[in-house]
Amino acid sequence: MSQKNRRGFPRRLQWKCVESRVDSKRLYYGRFSLFPLRRGEAETLGIAMRRALLGEIEGTCITRAKFGRVRVTHEYSSIAGIQESVNEILMNLKEIILKSNLYGPCSGLIWVQGPRDVTARDIMVAPYVEIIDNTQHIASLTKRIDLYMKLEIQKNRGYQIKSPKNTLQDGSYPTDAVFMPVRNANYNIYSYLDRIAREEIEEILFFEIWTNGSLTPKEALHEASRKLVDLFSPFLNTEEENVHLDENQHKINLPLFTFHENVEKCKKKKRLSFDFD
């Protein structure tokens, strides 16, 4: 990316990875820098990139579970031979981190016999779905019973909070699905004087990205940048679309915004209340 500064010389933005480390299977960290930027540009990029990192990148997780061969009356009930309650099992399924190339929902399956500990390693999934941490605990079977569960796996962005309305009549229970692969994102801005033109202040933008292991911070940075480019690309087209608003049958006529009239009404009400007191 090349631009011109105040002196007319080409200005080429550069980015590099300052630090990268893997703290665990479920936590990756990366620190990146972008420079040189004019005053104010770092703040503009930082806000947009942080929102794209946390809200626009898609992730994969388990969204629903159905218990088979046992009778489950409600979400907070317990099953004979299983140490955890149904709600605790759903919470453990929520913590499982997946990576996939899904374009729609798919199924997973757990079919084990106790007594034993059930982990993410026991989930049977399609070849295009990868389990990041196989050691994630799901349940503890204390007796010689079969645990049979059907799982629904989806790829989406943001998060999906479960509610009692989402419980289907087939006996399946939803989970609090967190699709965001970026756990946290932060940015810092450092200002400095240009060495050639001492009166011109330039900025360096530093990004810190933490991911859940389903993708690296560098991949998250590239994906967020691509999302932002896709969002702004329609404005690069010089020809705007002609939208015929007259043909819209569902238009609503909004009243004029009379801000000053509303302020005067509020003042009159206050005066009346004071006079009454």
PDB file of C-alpha atoms in Angstrom:
ATOM      1  CA  MET A   1       0.000   0.000   0.000  1.00  0.00           C
ATOM      2  CA  SER A   2       1.629   3.209  -1.161  1.00  0.00           C
ATOM      3  CA  GLN A   3       0.505   6.760  -0.399  1.00  0.00           C
ATOM      4  CA  LYS A   4       2.130  10.194  -0.530  1.00  0.00           C
ATOM      5  CA  ASN A   5       3.087  12.170   2.529  1.00  0.00           C
ATOM      6  CA  ARG A   6       3.209  15.943   2.904  1.00  0.00           C
ATOM      7  CA  ARG A   7       6.606  16.139   1.221  1.00  0.00           C
ATOM      8  CA  GLY A   8       5.323  14.313  -1.866  1.00  0.00           C
ATOM      9  CA  PHE A   9       7.428  11.185  -1.333  1.00  0.00           C
ATOM     10  CA  PRO A  10       5.725   7.786  -1.510  1.00  0.00           C
ATOM     11  CA  ARG A  11       4.677   6.419   1.877  1.00  0.00           C
ATOM     12  CA  ARG A  12       4.607   2.641   2.114  1.00  0.00           C
ATOM     13  CA  LEU A  13       2.810   1.069   5.057  1.00  0.00           C
ATOM     14  CA  GLN A  14       4.583  -1.916   6.592  1.00  0.00           C
ATOM     15  CA  TRP A  15       3.363  -4.514   9.041  1.00  0.00           C
ATOM     16  CA  LYS A  16       5.241  -7.213  10.884  1.00  0.00           C
ATOM     17  CA  CYS A  17       4.753  -9.787  13.609  1.00  0.00           C
ATOM     18  CA  VAL A  18       6.473  -8.524  16.741  1.00  0.00           C
ATOM     19  CA  GLU A  19       5.724 -11.515  18.973  1.00  0.00           C
ATOM     20  CA  SER A  20       4.064 -14.908  18.574  1.00  0.00           C
ATOM     21  CA  ARG A  21       3.655 -17.719  21.062  1.00  0.00           C
ATOM     22  CA  VAL A  22       1.510 -20.746  21.890  1.00  0.00           C
ATOM     23  CA  ASP A  23       0.549 -20.794  25.564  1.00  0.00           C
ATOM     24  CA  SER A  24      -1.582 -23.960  25.232  1.00  0.00           C
ATOM     25  CA  LYS A  25      -3.735 -25.820  22.731  1.00  0.00           C
ATOM     26  CA  ARG A  26      -6.554 -23.431  23.557  1.00  0.00           C
ATOM     27  CA  LEU A  27      -4.642 -20.157  23.712  1.00  0.00           C
ATOM     28  CA  TYR A  28      -2.531 -18.534  20.981  1.00  0.00           C
ATOM     29  CA  TYR A  29      -1.042 -15.053  21.228  1.00  0.00           C
ATOM     30  CA  GLY A  30       0.290 -12.663  18.592  1.00  0.00           C
ATOM     31  CA  ARG A  31       1.453  -9.036  18.534  1.00  0.00           C
ATOM     32  CA  PHE A  32       1.644  -7.071  15.279  1.00  0.00           C
ATOM     33  CA  SER A  33       2.632  -3.575  14.246  1.00  0.00           C
ATOM     34  CA  LEU A  34       1.622  -1.300  11.357  1.00  0.00           C
ATOM     35  CA  PHE A  35       3.558   1.868  10.449  1.00  0.00           C
ATOM     36  CA  PRO A  36       4.010   4.684   9.460  1.00  0.00           C
ATOM     37  CA  LEU A  37       0.539   6.175   9.927  1.00  0.00           C
ATOM     38  CA  ARG A  38      -0.607   9.782   9.979  1.00  0.00           C
ATOM     39  CA  ARG A  39      -2.129  11.250  13.102  1.00  0.00           C
ATOM     40  CA  GLY A  40      -5.615   9.779  13.598  1.00  0.00           C
ATOM     41  CA  GLU A  41      -5.253   6.906  11.136  1.00  0.00           C
ATOM     42  CA  ALA A  42      -4.143   4.443  13.826  1.00  0.00           C
ATOM     43  CA  GLU A  43      -7.272   5.092  15.890  1.00  0.00           C
ATOM     44  CA  THR A  44      -9.492   4.621  12.847  1.00  0.00           C
ATOM     45  CA  LEU A  45      -7.843   1.331  11.904  1.00  0.00           C
ATOM     46  CA  GLY A  46      -7.675   0.102  15.492  1.00  0.00           C
ATOM     47  CA  ILE A  47     -11.388   0.509  16.187  1.00  0.00           C
ATOM     48  CA  ALA A  48     -12.467  -1.093  12.905  1.00  0.00           C
ATOM     49  CA  MET A  49     -10.009  -3.984  13.131  1.00  0.00           C
ATOM     50  CA  ARG A  50     -10.882  -4.799  16.743  1.00  0.00           C
ATOM     51  CA  ARG A  51     -14.599  -4.951  15.957  1.00  0.00           C
ATOM     52  CA  ALA A  52     -13.915  -7.151  12.923  1.00  0.00           C
ATOM     53  CA  LEU A  53     -11.700  -9.494  14.958  1.00  0.00           C
ATOM     54  CA  LEU A  54     -14.289  -9.971  17.694  1.00  0.00           C
ATOM     55  CA  GLY A  55     -17.473  -9.930  15.647  1.00  0.00           C
ATOM     56  CA  GLU A  56     -16.890 -10.857  12.005  1.00  0.00           C
ATOM     57  CA  ILE A  57     -14.717 -13.990  12.072  1.00  0.00           C
ATOM     58  CA  GLU A  58     -16.609 -17.282  11.972  1.00  0.00           C
ATOM     59  CA  GLY A  59     -16.025 -20.214  14.287  1.00  0.00           C
ATOM     60  CA  THR A  60     -17.368 -23.733  14.795  1.00  0.00           C
ATOM     61  CA  CYS A  61     -18.931 -25.195  17.922  1.00  0.00           C
ATOM     62  CA  ILE A  62     -21.568 -27.601  19.235  1.00  0.00           C
ATOM     63  CA  THR A  63     -24.995 -25.962  19.301  1.00  0.00           C
ATOM     64  CA  ARG A  64     -27.314 -28.793  20.365  1.00  0.00           C
ATOM     65  CA  ALA A  65     -27.208 -32.195  22.075  1.00  0.00           C
ATOM     66  CA  LYS A  66     -29.732 -35.017  22.271  1.00  0.00           C
ATOM     67  CA  PHE A  67     -29.514 -37.841  24.802  1.00  0.00           C
ATOM     68  CA  GLY A  68     -30.541 -41.249  23.521  1.00  0.00           C
ATOM     69  CA  ARG A  69     -31.557 -44.482  25.268  1.00  0.00           C
ATOM     70  CA  VAL A  70     -32.209 -42.611  28.533  1.00  0.00           C
ATOM     71  CA  ARG A  71     -35.150 -40.550  29.708  1.00  0.00           C
ATOM     72  CA  VAL A  72     -34.249 -36.916  30.363  1.00  0.00           C
ATOM     73  CA  THR A  73     -37.140 -34.900  31.776  1.00  0.00           C
ATOM     74  CA  HIS A  74     -35.513 -31.468  31.824  1.00  0.00           C
ATOM     75  CA  GLU A  75     -32.148 -29.732  31.484  1.00  0.00           C
ATOM     76  CA  TYR A  76     -31.327 -29.805  35.209  1.00  0.00           C
ATOM     77  CA  SER A  77     -32.128 -33.466  35.749  1.00  0.00           C
ATOM     78  CA  SER A  78     -29.502 -36.128  36.456  1.00  0.00           C
ATOM     79  CA  ILE A  79     -28.988 -39.487  34.798  1.00  0.00           C
ATOM     80  CA  ALA A  80     -28.361 -42.640  36.805  1.00  0.00           C
ATOM     81  CA  GLY A  81     -24.743 -43.731  36.449  1.00  0.00           C
ATOM     82  CA  ILE A  82     -23.455 -40.305  35.331  1.00  0.00           C
ATOM     83  CA  GLN A  83     -21.771 -38.033  37.849  1.00  0.00           C
ATOM     84  CA  GLU A  84     -22.648 -34.776  36.081  1.00  0.00           C
ATOM     85  CA  SER A  85     -26.120 -33.377  35.538  1.00  0.00           C
ATOM     86  CA  VAL A  86     -27.487 -32.707  32.073  1.00  0.00           C
ATOM     87  CA  ASN A  87     -26.743 -28.987  32.458  1.00  0.00           C
ATOM     88  CA  GLU A  88     -23.119 -29.685  33.442  1.00  0.00           C
ATOM     89  CA  ILE A  89     -22.673 -31.939  30.405  1.00  0.00           C
ATOM     90  CA  LEU A  90     -24.020 -29.169  28.162  1.00  0.00           C
ATOM     91  CA  MET A  91     -21.589 -26.706  29.750  1.00  0.00           C
ATOM     92  CA  ASN A  92     -18.689 -29.084  29.049  1.00  0.00           C
ATOM     93  CA  LEU A  93     -19.794 -29.484  25.432  1.00  0.00           C
ATOM     94  CA  LYS A  94     -19.762 -25.701  25.108  1.00  0.00           C
ATOM     95  CA  GLU A  95     -16.043 -25.635  25.998  1.00  0.00           C
ATOM     96  CA  ILE A  96     -15.060 -27.964  23.136  1.00  0.00           C
ATOM     97  CA  ILE A  97     -13.168 -26.060  20.422  1.00  0.00           C
ATOM     98  CA  LEU A  98     -13.683 -27.154  16.821  1.00  0.00           C
ATOM     99  CA  LYS A  99     -12.260 -26.172  13.448  1.00  0.00           C
ATOM    100  CA  SER A 100     -14.038 -26.902  10.183  1.00  0.00           C
ATOM    101  CA  ASN A 101     -14.836 -25.875   6.635  1.00  0.00           C
ATOM    102  CA  LEU A 102     -18.583 -26.193   7.135  1.00  0.00           C
ATOM    103  CA  TYR A 103     -21.167 -24.476   4.957  1.00  0.00           C
ATOM    104  CA  GLY A 104     -24.105 -25.770   6.984  1.00  0.00           C
ATOM    105  CA  PRO A 105     -24.909 -27.836  10.076  1.00  0.00           C
ATOM    106  CA  CYS A 106     -23.473 -31.319  10.515  1.00  0.00           C
ATOM    107  CA  SER A 107     -23.773 -34.067  13.109  1.00  0.00           C
ATOM    108  CA  GLY A 108     -21.492 -35.616  15.695  1.00  0.00           C
ATOM    109  CA  LEU A 109     -21.937 -38.711  17.843  1.00  0.00           C
ATOM    110  CA  ILE A 110     -20.861 -39.980  21.270  1.00  0.00           C
ATOM    111  CA  TRP A 111     -21.416 -43.689  22.016  1.00  0.00           C
ATOM    112  CA  VAL A 112     -19.380 -45.070  24.917  1.00  0.00           C
ATOM    113  CA  GLN A 113     -19.835 -47.565  27.742  1.00  0.00           C
ATOM    114  CA  GLY A 114     -18.905 -46.979  31.371  1.00  0.00           C
ATOM    115  CA  PRO A 115     -17.420 -46.910  33.825  1.00  0.00           C
ATOM    116  CA  ARG A 116     -14.985 -44.386  32.359  1.00  0.00           C
ATOM    117  CA  ASP A 117     -14.335 -40.697  31.717  1.00  0.00           C
ATOM    118  CA  VAL A 118     -15.777 -39.279  28.522  1.00  0.00           C
ATOM    119  CA  THR A 119     -13.689 -36.627  26.757  1.00  0.00           C
ATOM    120  CA  ALA A 120     -13.731 -34.817  23.431  1.00  0.00           C
ATOM    121  CA  ARG A 121     -11.658 -37.686  22.011  1.00  0.00           C
ATOM    122  CA  ASP A 122     -14.807 -39.840  22.116  1.00  0.00           C
ATOM    123  CA  ILE A 123     -16.726 -37.585  19.720  1.00  0.00           C
ATOM    124  CA  MET A 124     -17.114 -39.050  16.239  1.00  0.00           C
ATOM    125  CA  VAL A 125     -17.147 -36.244  13.671  1.00  0.00           C
ATOM    126  CA  ALA A 126     -16.800 -35.865   9.919  1.00  0.00           C
ATOM    127  CA  PRO A 127     -13.301 -35.673   8.378  1.00  0.00           C
ATOM    128  CA  TYR A 128     -13.690 -31.952   7.686  1.00  0.00           C
ATOM    129  CA  VAL A 129     -14.256 -31.213  11.396  1.00  0.00           C
ATOM    130  CA  GLU A 130     -11.203 -31.090  13.671  1.00  0.00           C
ATOM    131  CA  ILE A 131     -11.222 -31.180  17.472  1.00  0.00           C
ATOM    132  CA  ILE A 132      -8.531 -28.830  18.806  1.00  0.00           C
ATOM    133  CA  ASP A 133      -8.238 -30.193  22.359  1.00  0.00           C
ATOM    134  CA  ASN A 134      -9.132 -33.876  22.726  1.00  0.00           C
ATOM    135  CA  THR A 135      -8.659 -33.815  26.501  1.00  0.00           C
ATOM    136  CA  GLN A 136     -11.707 -31.622  27.201  1.00  0.00           C
ATOM    137  CA  HIS A 137     -13.821 -33.405  29.832  1.00  0.00           C
ATOM    138  CA  ILE A 138     -17.485 -34.125  29.045  1.00  0.00           C
ATOM    139  CA  ALA A 139     -18.820 -36.571  31.666  1.00  0.00           C
ATOM    140  CA  SER A 140     -17.845 -39.307  34.146  1.00  0.00           C
ATOM    141  CA  LEU A 141     -19.658 -42.629  33.878  1.00  0.00           C
ATOM    142  CA  THR A 142     -19.688 -44.351  37.298  1.00  0.00           C
ATOM    143  CA  LYS A 143     -21.627 -47.483  36.262  1.00  0.00           C
ATOM    144  CA  ARG A 144     -21.764 -49.920  33.381  1.00  0.00           C
ATOM    145  CA  ILE A 145     -24.144 -47.874  31.246  1.00  0.00           C
ATOM    146  CA  ASP A 146     -24.157 -46.609  27.678  1.00  0.00           C
ATOM    147  CA  LEU A 147     -23.917 -42.894  26.940  1.00  0.00           C
ATOM    148  CA  TYR A 148     -25.437 -42.157  23.561  1.00  0.00           C
ATOM    149  CA  MET A 149     -25.562 -38.545  22.389  1.00  0.00           C
ATOM    150  CA  LYS A 150     -26.254 -36.915  19.053  1.00  0.00           C
ATOM    151  CA  LEU A 151     -24.596 -33.540  18.548  1.00  0.00           C
ATOM    152  CA  GLU A 152     -25.361 -30.711  16.161  1.00  0.00           C
ATOM    153  CA  ILE A 153     -22.358 -28.724  14.923  1.00  0.00           C
ATOM    154  CA  GLN A 154     -22.599 -25.359  13.209  1.00  0.00           C
ATOM    155  CA  LYS A 155     -20.328 -22.647  11.895  1.00  0.00           C
ATOM    156  CA  ASN A 156     -21.341 -19.068  12.533  1.00  0.00           C
ATOM    157  CA  ARG A 157     -20.133 -15.778  14.019  1.00  0.00           C
ATOM    158  CA  GLY A 158     -20.822 -14.047  17.318  1.00  0.00           C
ATOM    159  CA  TYR A 159     -22.637 -16.050  19.946  1.00  0.00           C
ATOM    160  CA  GLN A 160     -25.982 -17.750  20.427  1.00  0.00           C
ATOM    161  CA  ILE A 161     -27.564 -17.750  23.885  1.00  0.00           C
ATOM    162  CA  LYS A 162     -29.782 -20.710  24.662  1.00  0.00           C
ATOM    163  CA  SER A 163     -33.320 -20.239  25.895  1.00  0.00           C
ATOM    164  CA  PRO A 164     -36.134 -22.606  26.941  1.00  0.00           C
ATOM    165  CA  LYS A 165     -37.875 -21.791  23.654  1.00  0.00           C
ATOM    166  CA  ASN A 166     -34.990 -23.422  21.759  1.00  0.00           C
ATOM    167  CA  THR A 167     -35.654 -26.821  23.360  1.00  0.00           C
ATOM    168  CA  LEU A 168     -37.201 -28.989  20.676  1.00  0.00           C
ATOM    169  CA  GLN A 169     -39.875 -31.593  21.228  1.00  0.00           C
ATOM    170  CA  ASP A 170     -37.488 -34.333  20.101  1.00  0.00           C
ATOM    171  CA  GLY A 171     -35.651 -34.048  23.431  1.00  0.00           C
ATOM    172  CA  SER A 172     -32.593 -32.127  22.230  1.00  0.00           C
ATOM    173  CA  TYR A 173     -31.117 -29.316  24.308  1.00  0.00           C
ATOM    174  CA  PRO A 174     -29.291 -26.201  23.024  1.00  0.00           C
ATOM    175  CA  THR A 175     -25.977 -24.927  24.325  1.00  0.00           C
ATOM    176  CA  ASP A 176     -24.616 -21.416  24.785  1.00  0.00           C
ATOM    177  CA  ALA A 177     -22.735 -21.412  21.496  1.00  0.00           C
ATOM    178  CA  VAL A 178     -19.755 -19.039  21.335  1.00  0.00           C
ATOM    179  CA  PHE A 179     -18.584 -18.995  17.721  1.00  0.00           C
ATOM    180  CA  MET A 180     -15.900 -16.319  18.207  1.00  0.00           C
ATOM    181  CA  PRO A 181     -12.424 -17.835  17.687  1.00  0.00           C
ATOM    182  CA  VAL A 182     -10.774 -14.590  18.871  1.00  0.00           C
ATOM    183  CA  ARG A 183     -10.879 -14.476  22.661  1.00  0.00           C
ATOM    184  CA  ASN A 184      -9.596 -10.944  22.998  1.00  0.00           C
ATOM    185  CA  ALA A 185      -8.126  -8.170  20.878  1.00  0.00           C
ATOM    186  CA  ASN A 186      -6.404  -4.994  21.963  1.00  0.00           C
ATOM    187  CA  TYR A 187      -4.524  -2.171  20.245  1.00  0.00           C
ATOM    188  CA  ASN A 188      -2.073   0.522  21.315  1.00  0.00           C
ATOM    189  CA  ILE A 189      -0.908   3.655  19.524  1.00  0.00           C
ATOM    190  CA  TYR A 190       2.543   5.245  19.806  1.00  0.00           C
ATOM    191  CA  SER A 191       3.256   8.685  18.340  1.00  0.00           C
ATOM    192  CA  TYR A 192       6.664  10.002  17.266  1.00  0.00           C
ATOM    193  CA  LEU A 193       8.192  12.837  15.244  1.00  0.00           C
ATOM    194  CA  ASP A 194       9.331  12.109  11.710  1.00  0.00           C
ATOM    195  CA  ARG A 195      13.116  12.116  11.530  1.00  0.00           C
ATOM    196  CA  ILE A 196      13.159  14.095   8.267  1.00  0.00           C
ATOM    197  CA  ALA A 197      10.294  16.543   8.839  1.00  0.00           C
ATOM    198  CA  ARG A 198      10.436  17.227  12.545  1.00  0.00           C
ATOM    199  CA  GLU A 199       7.050  18.963  12.552  1.00  0.00           C
ATOM    200  CA  GLU A 200       5.119  15.945  11.235  1.00  0.00           C
ATOM    201  CA  ILE A 201       3.855  13.439  13.825  1.00  0.00           C
ATOM    202  CA  GLU A 202       3.505   9.831  12.724  1.00  0.00           C
ATOM    203  CA  GLU A 203       1.987   6.860  14.547  1.00  0.00           C
ATOM    204  CA  ILE A 204       2.628   3.157  15.019  1.00  0.00           C
ATOM    205  CA  LEU A 205      -0.316   0.832  15.586  1.00  0.00           C
ATOM    206  CA  PHE A 206       0.252  -2.290  17.723  1.00  0.00           C
ATOM    207  CA  PHE A 207      -2.259  -5.131  17.755  1.00  0.00           C
ATOM    208  CA  GLU A 208      -2.521  -7.874  20.394  1.00  0.00           C
ATOM    209  CA  ILE A 209      -4.651 -10.894  19.472  1.00  0.00           C
ATOM    210  CA  TRP A 210      -5.565 -13.943  21.563  1.00  0.00           C
ATOM    211  CA  THR A 211      -7.274 -16.897  19.831  1.00  0.00           C
ATOM    212  CA  ASN A 212      -8.727 -20.203  21.054  1.00  0.00           C
ATOM    213  CA  GLY A 213      -6.415 -22.371  18.939  1.00  0.00           C
ATOM    214  CA  SER A 214      -8.779 -22.980  16.027  1.00  0.00           C
ATOM    215  CA  LEU A 215      -6.767 -20.405  14.076  1.00  0.00           C
ATOM    216  CA  THR A 216      -3.572 -18.467  14.663  1.00  0.00           C
ATOM    217  CA  PRO A 217      -3.543 -14.718  15.446  1.00  0.00           C
ATOM    218  CA  LYS A 218      -1.971 -14.099  12.031  1.00  0.00           C
ATOM    219  CA  GLU A 219      -4.810 -15.976  10.322  1.00  0.00           C
ATOM    220  CA  ALA A 220      -7.329 -14.015  12.397  1.00  0.00           C
ATOM    221  CA  LEU A 221      -5.703 -10.727  11.322  1.00  0.00           C
ATOM    222  CA  HIS A 222      -5.868 -11.721   7.656  1.00  0.00           C
ATOM    223  CA  GLU A 223      -9.491 -12.879   7.964  1.00  0.00           C
ATOM    224  CA  ALA A 224     -10.589  -9.671   9.724  1.00  0.00           C
ATOM    225  CA  SER A 225      -8.822  -7.566   7.061  1.00  0.00           C
ATOM    226  CA  ARG A 226     -10.592  -9.485   4.310  1.00  0.00           C
ATOM    227  CA  LYS A 227     -13.952  -8.958   6.030  1.00  0.00           C
ATOM    228  CA  LEU A 228     -13.354  -5.209   6.220  1.00  0.00           C
ATOM    229  CA  VAL A 229     -12.364  -5.050   2.547  1.00  0.00           C
ATOM    230  CA  ASP A 230     -15.541  -6.925   1.590  1.00  0.00           C
ATOM    231  CA  LEU A 231     -17.666  -4.527   3.653  1.00  0.00           C
ATOM    232  CA  PHE A 232     -16.167  -1.395   2.072  1.00  0.00           C
ATOM    233  CA  SER A 233     -15.790  -2.714  -1.475  1.00  0.00           C
ATOM    234  CA  PRO A 234     -19.282  -1.586  -2.648  1.00  0.00           C
ATOM    235  CA  PHE A 235     -18.239   2.042  -2.094  1.00  0.00           C
ATOM    236  CA  LEU A 236     -15.347   1.572  -4.531  1.00  0.00           C
ATOM    237  CA  ASN A 237     -17.850   1.272  -7.366  1.00  0.00           C
ATOM    238  CA  THR A 238     -18.342   4.704  -8.947  1.00  0.00           C
ATOM    239  CA  GLU A 239     -21.846   3.813 -10.171  1.00  0.00           C
ATOM    240  CA  GLU A 240     -24.448   3.760  -7.434  1.00  0.00           C
ATOM    241  CA  GLU A 241     -27.512   1.564  -7.610  1.00  0.00           C
ATOM    242  CA  ASN A 242     -30.775   3.255  -8.509  1.00  0.00           C
ATOM    243  CA  VAL A 243     -33.261   2.211  -5.858  1.00  0.00           C
ATOM    244  CA  HIS A 244     -36.843   3.165  -6.698  1.00  0.00           C
ATOM    245  CA  LEU A 245     -38.275   4.090  -3.319  1.00  0.00           C
ATOM    246  CA  ASP A 246     -41.651   4.955  -4.824  1.00  0.00           C
ATOM    247  CA  GLU A 247     -42.219   1.300  -5.625  1.00  0.00           C
ATOM    248  CA  ASN A 248     -41.741   0.320  -1.987  1.00  0.00           C
ATOM    249  CA  GLN A 249     -45.139  -0.675  -0.645  1.00  0.00           C
ATOM    250  CA  HIS A 250     -43.943  -0.951   2.948  1.00  0.00           C
ATOM    251  CA  LYS A 251     -42.631   2.576   3.429  1.00  0.00           C
ATOM    252  CA  ILE A 252     -43.460   4.439   6.642  1.00  0.00           C
ATOM    253  CA  ASN A 253     -43.919   8.187   6.786  1.00  0.00           C
ATOM    254  CA  LEU A 254     -41.923   9.476   9.738  1.00  0.00           C
ATOM    255  CA  PRO A 255     -42.871  12.760  11.433  1.00  0.00           C
ATOM    256  CA  LEU A 256     -40.540  15.736  11.265  1.00  0.00           C
ATOM    257  CA  PHE A 257     -37.940  15.852  14.002  1.00  0.00           C
ATOM    258  CA  THR A 258     -39.067  18.760  16.193  1.00  0.00           C
ATOM    259  CA  PHE A 259     -36.286  18.794  18.736  1.00  0.00           C
ATOM    260  CA  HIS A 260     -36.766  22.379  19.902  1.00  0.00           C
ATOM    261  CA  GLU A 261     -40.501  21.905  20.411  1.00  0.00           C
ATOM    262  CA  ASN A 262     -39.856  18.855  22.604  1.00  0.00           C
ATOM    263  CA  VAL A 263     -37.325  20.810  24.669  1.00  0.00           C
ATOM    264  CA  GLU A 264     -39.830  23.616  25.244  1.00  0.00           C
ATOM    265  CA  LYS A 265     -42.459  21.093  26.343  1.00  0.00           C
ATOM    266  CA  CYS A 266     -40.036  19.594  28.864  1.00  0.00           C
ATOM    267  CA  LYS A 267     -39.210  23.038  30.230  1.00  0.00           C
ATOM    268  CA  LYS A 268     -42.908  23.867  30.652  1.00  0.00           C
ATOM    269  CA  LYS A 269     -43.508  20.586  32.497  1.00  0.00           C
ATOM    270  CA  LYS A 270     -40.630  21.328  34.864  1.00  0.00           C
ATOM    271  CA  ARG A 271     -41.940  24.820  35.590  1.00  0.00           C
ATOM    272  CA  LEU A 272     -45.418  23.472  36.286  1.00  0.00           C
ATOM    273  CA  SER A 273     -44.069  20.821  38.667  1.00  0.00           C
ATOM    274  CA  PHE A 274     -42.020  23.421  40.560  1.00  0.00           C
ATOM    275  CA  ASP A 275     -45.038  25.747  40.826  1.00  0.00           C
ATOM    276  CA  PHE A 276     -47.156  22.848  42.140  1.00  0.00           C
ATOM    277  CA  ASP A 277     -44.587  22.074  44.826  1.00  0.00           C
TER     278      ASP A 277
END
